[in-house]
Short mmCIF file of C-alpha atoms in Angstrom, two decimals:
data_model
loop_
_atom_site.label_atom_id
_atom_site.label_comp_id
_atom_site.label_asym_id
_atom_site.label_seq_id
_atom_site.Cartn_x
_atom_site.Cartn_y
_atom_site.Cartn_z
CA MET A 1 37.64 -121.18 231.23
CA ALA A 2 38.49 -117.62 230.14
CA GLU A 3 39.41 -118.87 226.69
CA ASN A 4 36.01 -120.55 226.27
CA GLN A 5 34.25 -117.37 227.45
CA ASN A 6 36.14 -115.38 224.78
CA ASP A 7 35.05 -117.88 222.14
CA LYS A 8 31.45 -117.38 223.10
CA ASN A 9 31.71 -113.61 222.79
CA GLN A 10 33.56 -113.74 219.42
CA THR A 11 31.88 -112.04 216.46
CA ASN A 12 31.95 -113.37 212.90
CA ILE A 13 35.42 -114.05 211.75
CA GLU A 14 36.59 -111.64 209.04
CA HIS A 15 39.68 -111.66 206.84
CA ASP A 16 41.09 -109.43 204.08
CA ASP A 17 38.99 -111.28 201.49
CA THR A 18 35.72 -111.42 203.48
CA MET A 19 32.64 -109.87 201.82
CA THR A 20 30.87 -107.18 203.82
CA THR A 21 27.77 -105.04 203.38
CA ARG A 22 28.00 -101.33 202.47
CA GLN A 23 27.80 -100.77 206.23
CA GLY A 24 30.95 -102.84 206.78
CA HIS A 25 29.12 -105.86 208.30
CA PRO A 26 30.69 -109.25 207.39
CA VAL A 27 28.32 -111.33 205.12
CA THR A 28 28.02 -114.94 206.39
CA ASN A 29 25.34 -116.08 203.86
CA ASN A 30 25.21 -114.57 200.40
CA GLN A 31 23.18 -117.41 198.98
CA ASN A 32 19.76 -117.31 200.80
CA ILE A 33 17.37 -114.69 202.08
CA ARG A 34 15.87 -115.15 205.51
CA THR A 35 12.59 -117.10 205.43
CA VAL A 36 10.06 -118.95 207.60
CA GLY A 37 11.23 -122.42 206.88
CA ASN A 38 13.31 -123.16 203.83
CA ARG A 39 10.30 -122.63 201.50
CA GLY A 40 9.30 -119.19 202.81
CA PRO A 41 7.69 -116.75 202.99
CA ALA A 42 10.37 -114.20 203.36
CA THR A 43 10.45 -111.60 206.10
CA LEU A 44 10.64 -107.88 205.78
CA GLU A 45 13.67 -107.42 208.00
CA ASN A 46 16.04 -109.09 205.38
CA TYR A 47 18.42 -106.13 205.73
CA ASP A 48 21.44 -107.69 203.87
CA PHE A 49 19.11 -108.63 200.93
CA ILE A 50 17.28 -105.34 200.92
CA GLU A 51 20.52 -103.37 200.91
CA LYS A 52 21.90 -105.54 198.16
CA ILE A 53 18.85 -105.51 195.84
CA SER A 54 18.00 -101.84 196.40
CA HIS A 55 21.51 -100.86 195.33
CA PHE A 56 21.31 -103.20 192.39
CA ASP A 57 18.05 -101.44 191.33
CA ARG A 58 20.03 -98.23 191.16
CA GLU A 59 23.32 -99.43 189.61
CA LYS A 60 22.85 -97.63 186.29
CA VAL A 61 23.14 -93.91 185.94
CA PRO A 62 21.43 -92.33 182.91
CA GLU A 63 23.55 -93.00 179.84
CA ARG A 64 25.00 -90.23 177.88
CA ILE A 65 22.62 -88.53 175.53
CA VAL A 66 25.32 -88.93 172.85
CA HIS A 67 28.46 -91.02 172.99
CA ALA A 68 26.83 -93.63 175.21
CA ARG A 69 28.91 -96.57 173.98
CA GLY A 70 32.52 -96.23 174.94
CA ALA A 71 35.84 -97.68 176.19
CA GLY A 72 38.66 -95.99 177.99
CA ALA A 73 42.24 -96.22 179.21
CA HIS A 74 44.86 -94.34 181.23
CA GLY A 75 48.15 -93.18 180.08
CA TYR A 76 50.37 -90.16 179.74
CA PHE A 77 51.07 -87.28 177.40
CA GLU A 78 54.69 -86.35 176.77
CA THR A 79 55.36 -82.86 175.37
CA TYR A 80 58.17 -81.97 172.95
CA GLY A 81 58.39 -78.49 174.31
CA THR A 82 58.26 -77.22 170.74
CA VAL A 83 55.68 -76.63 168.06
CA GLY A 84 57.33 -77.75 164.89
CA GLU A 85 60.79 -76.06 165.03
CA GLU A 86 59.83 -73.26 167.35
CA PRO A 87 59.58 -73.11 171.16
CA VAL A 88 55.94 -73.66 172.16
CA SER A 89 56.10 -70.70 174.57
CA LYS A 90 55.96 -68.45 171.45
CA TYR A 91 52.34 -69.38 171.12
CA THR A 92 51.00 -70.61 174.46
CA ARG A 93 51.92 -70.40 178.10
CA ALA A 94 50.01 -73.61 179.01
CA LYS A 95 52.37 -75.56 181.25
CA VAL A 96 51.33 -78.87 179.84
CA PHE A 97 53.26 -78.05 176.62
CA GLN A 98 56.45 -76.58 178.16
CA GLU A 99 59.59 -78.42 179.01
CA LYS A 100 60.70 -81.20 176.62
CA GLY A 101 59.93 -84.63 177.98
CA LYS A 102 57.41 -83.51 180.66
CA GLN A 103 54.77 -86.26 181.17
CA THR A 104 51.21 -85.46 182.10
CA PRO A 105 48.74 -88.18 183.28
CA VAL A 106 45.73 -88.63 180.91
CA PHE A 107 42.53 -90.58 180.74
CA VAL A 108 41.00 -91.28 177.28
CA ARG A 109 37.48 -92.36 176.38
CA PHE A 110 36.63 -93.52 172.82
CA SER A 111 33.05 -93.93 171.84
CA THR A 112 30.43 -94.20 169.18
CA VAL A 113 27.98 -91.20 168.97
CA VAL A 114 24.36 -91.88 168.11
CA HIS A 115 23.43 -95.29 169.48
CA GLY A 116 22.90 -96.69 173.02
CA LYS A 117 25.35 -98.03 175.53
CA HIS A 118 25.28 -101.62 174.30
CA SER A 119 25.14 -101.08 170.57
CA PRO A 120 27.61 -102.75 168.28
CA GLU A 121 31.00 -101.16 167.69
CA THR A 122 30.68 -101.69 163.94
CA VAL A 123 27.94 -99.13 163.31
CA ARG A 124 28.37 -96.42 160.70
CA ASP A 125 28.92 -93.44 162.91
CA PRO A 126 31.55 -90.96 163.97
CA ARG A 127 33.67 -92.02 166.93
CA GLY A 128 34.32 -89.84 169.91
CA PHE A 129 37.95 -89.25 171.00
CA ALA A 130 38.04 -87.45 174.45
CA VAL A 131 41.22 -86.83 176.37
CA LYS A 132 41.46 -85.57 179.99
CA PHE A 133 44.85 -84.17 180.83
CA TYR A 134 45.50 -84.01 184.59
CA THR A 135 47.83 -81.00 184.39
CA GLU A 136 49.66 -79.15 187.17
CA ASP A 137 47.29 -76.25 186.57
CA GLY A 138 44.19 -78.44 186.85
CA ASN A 139 42.29 -80.52 184.26
CA TRP A 140 42.17 -79.90 180.54
CA ASP A 141 39.65 -81.75 178.38
CA LEU A 142 40.24 -82.10 174.67
CA VAL A 143 36.90 -83.42 173.43
CA GLY A 144 36.62 -84.38 169.79
CA ASN A 145 35.92 -87.10 167.18
CA ASN A 146 37.82 -89.33 164.83
CA LEU A 147 36.81 -87.14 161.84
CA LYS A 148 38.13 -83.61 161.50
CA ILE A 149 34.80 -81.97 160.63
CA PHE A 150 31.17 -82.13 161.69
CA PHE A 151 27.63 -82.17 160.19
CA ILE A 152 26.67 -78.68 161.29
CA ARG A 153 28.24 -75.37 162.06
CA ASP A 154 25.74 -73.93 164.53
CA ALA A 155 24.83 -75.41 167.94
CA MET A 156 21.14 -74.52 167.43
CA LYS A 157 20.78 -77.43 165.01
CA PHE A 158 22.42 -80.07 167.28
CA PRO A 159 19.24 -81.50 169.01
CA ASP A 160 17.43 -81.75 165.64
CA MET A 161 20.44 -83.52 164.09
CA ILE A 162 20.65 -86.05 166.82
CA HIS A 163 16.87 -86.65 166.76
CA ALA A 164 17.06 -87.37 162.99
CA PHE A 165 20.04 -89.69 163.37
CA ARG A 166 18.54 -91.66 166.24
CA PRO A 167 15.83 -94.38 165.95
CA ASP A 168 12.41 -93.37 164.79
CA PRO A 169 10.36 -92.34 167.90
CA ILE A 170 7.53 -94.67 166.80
CA THR A 171 9.27 -97.73 165.50
CA ASN A 172 12.54 -97.38 167.58
CA ILE A 173 14.48 -98.35 164.43
CA GLN A 174 17.12 -96.14 162.91
CA ASP A 175 15.84 -95.02 159.58
CA SER A 176 18.30 -93.79 156.93
CA GLU A 177 15.58 -91.79 155.28
CA ARG A 178 15.26 -89.67 158.38
CA PHE A 179 19.08 -89.30 158.43
CA LEU A 180 19.28 -88.27 154.82
CA ASP A 181 16.22 -86.04 155.07
CA PHE A 182 17.99 -83.93 157.68
CA CYS A 183 21.30 -83.91 155.73
CA ALA A 184 19.58 -83.07 152.36
CA ASN A 185 17.99 -80.02 154.07
CA SER A 186 21.22 -79.06 155.84
CA PRO A 187 23.56 -78.83 152.90
CA GLU A 188 26.52 -77.92 155.15
CA SER A 189 26.51 -81.61 156.24
CA PHE A 190 27.40 -82.90 152.80
CA HIS A 191 31.14 -83.04 153.43
CA MET A 192 30.54 -85.08 156.59
CA VAL A 193 28.13 -87.30 154.77
CA THR A 194 30.84 -87.98 152.21
CA PHE A 195 33.08 -89.18 155.00
CA VAL A 196 30.62 -91.11 157.06
CA TYR A 197 29.15 -93.11 154.05
CA SER A 198 32.66 -94.02 152.98
CA PRO A 199 34.84 -96.57 154.81
CA TRP A 200 35.98 -93.76 157.08
CA GLY A 201 32.49 -94.10 158.74
CA ILE A 202 33.40 -97.45 160.28
CA PRO A 203 36.90 -97.31 161.85
CA ALA A 204 38.39 -100.87 162.28
CA ASN A 205 38.98 -100.17 166.01
CA TYR A 206 39.84 -97.38 168.38
CA ARG A 207 43.63 -97.86 168.26
CA MET A 208 43.76 -97.37 164.46
CA MET A 209 41.80 -94.17 164.11
CA GLN A 210 42.69 -90.55 164.02
CA GLY A 211 41.46 -88.00 166.53
CA SER A 212 40.56 -84.34 166.16
CA GLY A 213 39.51 -81.57 168.44
CA VAL A 214 37.06 -80.58 165.53
CA ASN A 215 36.40 -77.16 167.09
CA THR A 216 38.78 -74.21 166.63
CA TYR A 217 40.43 -73.17 169.87
CA LYS A 218 42.99 -70.49 170.81
CA TRP A 219 46.39 -70.54 172.28
CA VAL A 220 47.51 -67.57 174.40
CA ASN A 221 51.09 -66.74 175.22
CA HIS A 222 52.67 -64.90 178.21
CA ASP A 223 52.11 -61.53 176.57
CA GLY A 224 48.43 -62.13 176.07
CA GLU A 225 48.80 -62.67 172.31
CA ALA A 226 46.50 -65.30 170.78
CA VAL A 227 46.39 -67.55 167.71
CA LEU A 228 43.77 -69.93 166.39
CA VAL A 229 44.56 -73.67 166.62
CA LYS A 230 43.21 -77.03 165.53
CA TYR A 231 44.29 -80.28 167.31
CA HIS A 232 44.92 -83.60 165.48
CA TRP A 233 45.87 -86.98 166.94
CA GLU A 234 47.70 -89.31 164.52
CA PRO A 235 47.85 -93.00 165.47
CA LYS A 236 51.37 -94.65 165.37
CA GLN A 237 49.56 -97.95 164.78
CA GLY A 238 48.37 -96.77 161.37
CA ILE A 239 44.79 -96.15 160.20
CA LYS A 240 42.33 -98.87 159.26
CA ASN A 241 38.65 -98.67 158.18
CA LEU A 242 36.03 -101.28 157.23
CA THR A 243 33.57 -101.87 154.46
CA VAL A 244 29.98 -102.71 155.20
CA LYS A 245 30.46 -106.41 154.42
CA GLU A 246 33.65 -106.64 156.72
CA ALA A 247 31.86 -104.83 159.54
CA GLY A 248 28.90 -107.13 159.24
CA GLU A 249 31.07 -110.21 159.45
CA ILE A 250 32.89 -108.78 162.53
CA GLN A 251 29.65 -107.82 164.22
CA GLY A 252 28.34 -111.35 163.70
CA GLU A 253 31.30 -112.62 165.70
CA ASN A 254 31.75 -109.89 168.36
CA PHE A 255 29.88 -106.64 168.89
CA ASN A 256 32.40 -105.61 171.49
CA HIS A 257 35.44 -106.04 169.18
CA ALA A 258 36.82 -102.40 169.54
CA THR A 259 36.67 -102.49 173.30
CA GLN A 260 38.31 -105.87 173.36
CA ASP A 261 40.97 -104.77 170.93
CA LEU A 262 41.96 -101.82 173.12
CA TYR A 263 41.87 -103.77 176.39
CA ASP A 264 43.84 -106.72 175.01
CA ALA A 265 46.49 -104.53 173.44
CA ILE A 266 47.20 -102.78 176.66
CA GLU A 267 46.94 -105.92 178.74
CA GLN A 268 49.65 -107.52 176.41
CA GLY A 269 51.92 -104.47 176.68
CA ASP A 270 51.27 -103.35 173.12
CA TYR A 271 50.54 -99.79 174.21
CA PRO A 272 48.81 -97.67 171.62
CA GLU A 273 50.38 -94.31 170.86
CA TRP A 274 49.33 -91.15 169.11
CA GLU A 275 51.25 -88.07 168.12
CA LEU A 276 49.57 -84.70 168.71
CA PHE A 277 49.78 -82.07 165.99
CA VAL A 278 48.43 -78.61 165.82
CA GLN A 279 47.59 -76.23 162.97
CA ILE A 280 48.11 -72.51 163.80
CA ILE A 281 46.76 -69.40 162.04
CA SER A 282 46.49 -65.79 163.18
CA ASP A 283 43.46 -64.79 165.21
CA ASP A 284 41.43 -62.87 162.61
CA GLU A 285 38.68 -63.45 160.05
CA HIS A 286 40.99 -64.44 157.16
CA PRO A 287 39.01 -62.96 154.30
CA GLU A 288 41.62 -64.40 151.94
CA LEU A 289 40.25 -67.87 152.48
CA ASP A 290 37.17 -69.26 150.80
CA PHE A 291 35.97 -70.68 154.11
CA ASP A 292 35.70 -69.36 157.67
CA PRO A 293 38.37 -70.95 159.94
CA LEU A 294 35.68 -71.16 162.70
CA ASP A 295 33.45 -73.30 160.52
CA ASP A 296 33.35 -76.90 161.87
CA THR A 297 32.27 -78.26 158.50
CA LYS A 298 35.65 -77.33 156.94
CA ILE A 299 39.10 -78.74 157.02
CA TRP A 300 42.10 -76.39 157.24
CA PRO A 301 44.12 -77.51 154.16
CA GLU A 302 47.38 -79.02 155.34
CA ASP A 303 49.37 -77.50 152.41
CA GLN A 304 48.31 -74.01 153.70
CA PHE A 305 48.38 -74.70 157.45
CA PRO A 306 50.94 -77.46 158.12
CA TRP A 307 50.62 -79.93 160.90
CA LEU A 308 53.10 -79.11 163.67
CA PRO A 309 54.07 -81.84 166.14
CA VAL A 310 53.77 -80.95 169.87
CA GLY A 311 53.82 -84.16 171.75
CA ARG A 312 52.85 -87.83 171.97
CA MET A 313 50.28 -89.82 173.94
CA VAL A 314 50.70 -93.39 175.24
CA LEU A 315 47.93 -95.46 176.80
CA ASN A 316 49.43 -98.06 179.15
CA GLN A 317 46.90 -98.91 181.77
CA ASN A 318 43.42 -100.40 181.61
CA PRO A 319 40.69 -99.30 183.99
CA GLU A 320 40.43 -101.28 187.19
CA ASP A 321 36.61 -100.74 187.16
CA PHE A 322 34.63 -99.85 184.02
CA PHE A 323 31.76 -98.07 185.78
CA THR A 324 33.73 -95.82 188.05
CA GLU A 325 36.37 -94.88 185.50
CA VAL A 326 34.87 -95.18 182.06
CA GLU A 327 31.12 -94.77 182.58
CA GLN A 328 31.43 -91.99 185.21
CA SER A 329 34.18 -90.16 183.35
CA ALA A 330 32.94 -86.70 182.30
CA PHE A 331 34.42 -84.39 179.70
CA GLY A 332 33.63 -80.82 178.74
CA THR A 333 34.86 -78.52 175.95
CA GLY A 334 34.97 -75.70 178.50
CA VAL A 335 37.58 -77.37 180.68
CA LEU A 336 40.64 -75.34 179.71
CA VAL A 337 43.69 -74.24 181.57
CA ASP A 338 45.71 -71.04 181.48
CA GLY A 339 47.23 -70.51 178.04
CA LEU A 340 44.30 -72.20 176.25
CA ASP A 341 41.18 -70.33 175.34
CA PHE A 342 37.85 -70.44 173.40
CA SER A 343 37.50 -69.18 169.89
CA ASP A 344 34.18 -67.76 168.57
CA ASP A 345 33.33 -71.12 166.91
CA LYS A 346 29.51 -71.28 167.41
CA MET A 347 29.53 -75.05 167.82
CA LEU A 348 32.20 -74.73 170.56
CA GLN A 349 30.22 -72.04 172.33
CA GLY A 350 27.14 -74.31 172.39
CA ARG A 351 28.99 -77.49 173.41
CA THR A 352 30.69 -75.65 176.23
CA PHE A 353 27.41 -75.28 178.04
CA SER A 354 25.86 -78.58 176.98
CA TYR A 355 28.68 -80.98 177.89
CA SER A 356 29.08 -79.98 181.51
CA ASP A 357 25.38 -79.53 181.94
CA THR A 358 24.66 -83.14 180.78
CA GLN A 359 27.31 -84.48 183.21
CA ARG A 360 25.50 -82.85 186.12
CA TYR A 361 22.28 -84.44 184.90
CA ARG A 362 23.88 -87.78 184.41
CA VAL A 363 26.41 -88.30 187.25
CA GLY A 364 25.28 -85.50 189.58
CA ALA A 365 26.16 -82.07 190.79
CA ASN A 366 29.41 -83.34 192.36
CA TYR A 367 30.65 -85.33 189.40
CA LEU A 368 33.99 -83.56 189.69
CA GLN A 369 34.64 -85.30 193.01
CA VAL A 370 34.58 -88.68 191.30
CA PRO A 371 38.24 -89.74 191.17
CA VAL A 372 38.40 -90.17 187.39
CA ASN A 373 37.23 -86.63 187.00
CA ALA A 374 38.94 -84.96 189.95
CA ALA A 375 42.05 -82.82 189.33
CA LYS A 376 45.30 -84.40 190.58
CA LYS A 377 46.12 -81.18 192.53
CA ARG A 378 44.76 -79.14 195.33
CA VAL A 379 41.04 -78.21 194.80
CA ALA A 380 39.66 -75.25 196.80
CA THR A 381 36.19 -73.89 196.24
CA ASN A 382 33.31 -72.38 198.28
CA GLN A 383 30.83 -74.59 196.58
CA GLU A 384 28.36 -76.46 198.90
CA GLY A 385 26.06 -79.45 198.99
CA GLY A 386 24.48 -81.41 196.19
CA ASN A 387 23.85 -85.13 195.75
CA MET A 388 26.71 -87.46 196.71
CA ARG A 389 29.07 -84.72 197.96
CA TYR A 390 31.53 -86.62 200.13
CA GLU A 391 34.04 -84.06 201.10
CA PRO A 392 34.10 -80.28 201.48
CA GLU A 393 36.51 -78.29 199.30
CA ARG A 394 37.32 -75.85 202.07
CA SER A 395 40.76 -76.19 203.73
CA PRO A 396 40.70 -77.12 207.46
CA LYS A 397 43.71 -74.84 207.73
CA LYS A 398 41.50 -71.89 206.90
CA ASN A 399 38.48 -70.50 208.78
CA PRO A 400 35.85 -73.32 208.23
CA HIS A 401 33.00 -70.88 209.02
CA ILE A 402 33.74 -68.79 205.96
CA ASN A 403 32.33 -70.21 202.75
CA TYR A 404 32.27 -67.06 200.70
CA GLU A 405 34.70 -64.57 199.10
CA PRO A 406 35.78 -61.77 199.62
CA SER A 407 36.24 -61.96 203.36
CA SER A 408 38.49 -60.42 206.06
CA LEU A 409 37.93 -63.35 208.41
CA GLY A 410 40.30 -65.84 206.73
CA ASN A 411 39.47 -68.10 203.84
CA TYR A 412 40.36 -68.37 200.20
CA LYS A 413 41.49 -65.53 198.07
CA GLU A 414 42.03 -64.93 194.39
CA ALA A 415 45.20 -66.26 192.69
CA GLU A 416 47.82 -63.88 191.42
CA GLN A 417 47.76 -63.74 187.59
CA VAL A 418 51.19 -63.82 185.91
CA GLY A 419 50.50 -63.95 182.23
CA LYS A 420 48.84 -60.94 180.59
CA GLU A 421 45.08 -61.29 180.19
CA TYR A 422 43.96 -61.97 176.60
CA THR A 423 41.31 -59.30 175.77
CA PRO A 424 40.02 -59.63 172.22
CA LYS A 425 37.88 -56.80 170.96
CA VAL A 426 34.34 -57.76 169.93
CA GLU A 427 32.12 -55.45 168.00
CA GLY A 428 28.96 -56.00 165.93
CA ASN A 429 25.16 -56.24 165.90
CA LEU A 430 23.45 -59.09 167.58
CA VAL A 431 21.98 -61.19 164.76
CA ARG A 432 20.71 -64.71 163.98
CA GLU A 433 22.61 -65.41 160.69
CA SER A 434 24.82 -68.10 159.21
CA ILE A 435 28.48 -67.30 158.50
CA ASP A 436 28.83 -65.67 155.11
CA ARG A 437 31.43 -68.08 153.54
CA ASP A 438 29.21 -71.19 153.40
CA ASP A 439 30.41 -73.13 150.37
CA ASN A 440 28.97 -76.55 151.31
CA THR A 441 30.42 -78.75 148.56
CA LYS A 442 33.92 -77.70 147.53
CA GLN A 443 35.78 -79.61 150.21
CA ALA A 444 33.48 -82.57 149.81
CA GLY A 445 34.59 -82.73 146.19
CA GLU A 446 38.24 -82.53 147.19
CA THR A 447 37.66 -85.29 149.74
CA TYR A 448 35.97 -87.48 147.05
CA ARG A 449 38.87 -86.98 144.64
CA TRP A 450 41.33 -87.83 147.49
CA PHE A 451 39.59 -91.13 148.15
CA GLU A 452 41.03 -94.28 146.69
CA ASP A 453 38.98 -96.09 144.07
CA TRP A 454 37.65 -98.77 146.53
CA GLU A 455 36.67 -95.99 148.90
CA LYS A 456 34.75 -94.19 146.19
CA ASP A 457 32.98 -97.48 145.29
CA GLU A 458 31.99 -98.06 148.82
CA LEU A 459 30.80 -94.51 149.26
CA ILE A 460 28.62 -94.65 146.10
CA SER A 461 27.24 -98.13 146.94
CA ASN A 462 26.30 -97.05 150.54
CA LEU A 463 24.68 -93.77 149.45
CA VAL A 464 22.73 -95.42 146.60
CA GLY A 465 21.53 -98.19 148.87
CA ASP A 466 20.08 -95.66 151.33
CA LEU A 467 18.96 -92.91 149.00
CA SER A 468 17.19 -95.41 146.80
CA GLU A 469 14.62 -95.88 149.54
CA CYS A 470 14.24 -92.15 150.16
CA ALA A 471 11.62 -89.69 148.88
CA GLN A 472 12.39 -88.30 145.41
CA ASP A 473 12.90 -84.82 146.89
CA ILE A 474 15.61 -86.11 149.19
CA GLN A 475 17.32 -87.90 146.33
CA ASP A 476 17.23 -84.83 144.10
CA LYS A 477 18.82 -82.61 146.78
CA MET A 478 21.57 -85.07 147.46
CA ILE A 479 22.35 -85.60 143.77
CA ALA A 480 22.58 -81.83 143.29
CA LEU A 481 25.05 -81.54 146.12
CA ALA A 482 27.19 -84.38 144.77
CA GLU A 483 27.16 -82.84 141.26
CA GLU A 484 28.17 -79.50 142.74
CA ALA A 485 30.97 -81.20 144.66
CA ASP A 486 32.38 -83.21 141.77
CA GLU A 487 31.17 -84.13 138.29
CA GLU A 488 32.02 -87.83 138.72
CA TYR A 489 30.57 -87.98 142.25
CA GLY A 490 27.26 -86.62 141.01
CA ARG A 491 27.12 -88.68 137.85
CA ARG A 492 27.80 -91.95 139.68
CA LEU A 493 25.25 -91.21 142.34
CA ARG A 494 22.60 -90.35 139.69
CA GLU A 495 23.29 -93.38 137.64
CA GLY A 496 23.29 -95.62 140.63
CA LEU A 497 19.90 -94.32 141.78
CA GLU A 498 18.45 -94.68 138.31
CA LYS A 499 19.59 -98.30 138.17
CA ALA A 500 18.28 -98.97 141.73
CA SER A 501 14.86 -97.39 140.96
CA LYS A 502 14.28 -99.96 138.24
CA MET A 503 14.83 -102.83 140.70
CA MET A 504 12.69 -101.84 143.67
CA MET A 505 9.54 -100.14 144.89
CA LYS A 506 9.63 -97.48 147.55
CA ASP A 507 8.21 -98.60 150.90
CA ASP A 508 6.78 -96.38 153.60
CA SER A 509 10.03 -96.29 155.47
CA SER A 510 13.56 -97.61 154.74
CA LYS A 511 13.89 -99.00 158.28
CA ASN A 512 17.60 -99.36 157.78
CA PRO A 513 20.55 -98.32 159.95
CA ILE A 514 22.52 -95.99 157.80
CA GLY A 515 24.76 -97.67 155.20
CA ASN A 516 23.09 -101.07 155.58
CA LYS A 517 20.74 -101.19 152.59
CA ASP A 518 19.58 -104.80 153.11
CA ALA A 519 18.92 -104.57 156.91
CA GLU A 520 15.14 -104.59 156.42
CA LYS A 521 15.37 -108.14 155.17
CA ALA A 522 16.78 -109.41 158.51
CA PRO A 523 13.39 -109.98 160.24
CA ASP A 524 12.18 -112.22 157.40
CA GLN A 525 15.51 -114.01 157.22
CA ALA A 526 15.34 -114.74 160.93
CA VAL A 527 12.01 -116.45 160.40
CA GLU A 528 13.11 -118.31 157.28
CA LYS A 529 16.40 -119.56 158.78
CA GLY A 530 15.11 -120.11 162.34
CA HIS A 531 14.96 -123.77 163.45
CA ASP A 532 11.71 -125.20 164.72
CA ALA A 533 11.52 -126.28 168.33
CA ASN A 534 8.95 -128.04 170.36
CA PRO A 535 7.51 -126.46 173.53
CA TYR A 536 8.60 -127.76 176.91
#
């Protein structure tokens, strides 16, 4: 009798694989809402349904302003303990680089830059290459791209650049004329244009592309002495790029090909690996150079500033959940640890505010409590509140009533600094001026001459295709930049445009994604090739 009574009082049976609501209630029917009869109407107190659908309505966070489309993976960085043949401690006291063989966990996110979260991975666009090191001194983010330079050298121009590269605000179609209009009127972009319109503008996948910190940083040693550094990731898998035709064929089959390639390689145990190199020069203005080492539109020539190996990175674990790990991952150029420092690079200064600011907008004020972003060490702050804060950062071992510093009542206190503070001297008038060594074409010419013949052919074909549909003023400016960079480069571009002008009439807008000269034909082709169907 007692056993029967217990059966009557028993609640829903729950096992390890039983679905529950967010409140922990076991779900006994996930197929039907509660209704009057099986045809309805529904009733308002459908709590399980309301909880489920209201969360669904809020599943997406705002996508990144740039770098929205991405893929990621976990792994580790192993340091050599040296920089080239010298002990790394000569240049930096950052613990992540000390002790040969030390492994530091990392999370890496690869991305495209301009287009939305679900855009194809074959677009002509730089690729983001962001690495989060979970070091013993806290997190370090090395946020860069696959190409070693950028379109601009001043952060003031960044919003305008992205607006020009994004779809037209009226048609919502990327327009190569808008892209080239900005670049023609921002001549410092010409070196980057040369790369992006070549096959280097469409990497074959994420595993087979280089990475670069792009910005100039500083290393600081124990004595407070600093040097300027550039970071470069070199893939052990080799480097592969695509032509327009090849990219179009791949996109027709799979617009997620790079994400799938990365995921499948790791899943199959073919772990991608990169070697990290640095270039080092003294921390001064280097008047002997014909470029400013803080200029993001310039490469530091390898023959003058050799690449020095400092470690390697291996990616060996796929995310368990894309949203919580890849989509909510948040990087910032200001996330540095002791021994690493900022340079006066004007793009770096602007990015350092912008990146962390956009993460607070996108993920929330407490984005650093999300596990993928949280440091893998003790975190102790007096910060309070904010959306989605789920734990305090004050220690229960200290006085919980004290959320400020300094205090005599028992709470956190400042750490003891061991290494000497780096204190560069800064002197000068506050001005709004460009750097004074602004040769915009020399390195573009060197890059053109370095390209293989097929890369030159692809570059000229892509540029001619887009420029032929641009206003004459834009064409003239781009031809002038190409001629200044290299005689052959300019001549081939001019001749290509003259030939193209005889074969077409200028429309009001090119309506082409950059580097896809025939994209405007696609709507008509869809109508012509579409198969008729009867209504049903």
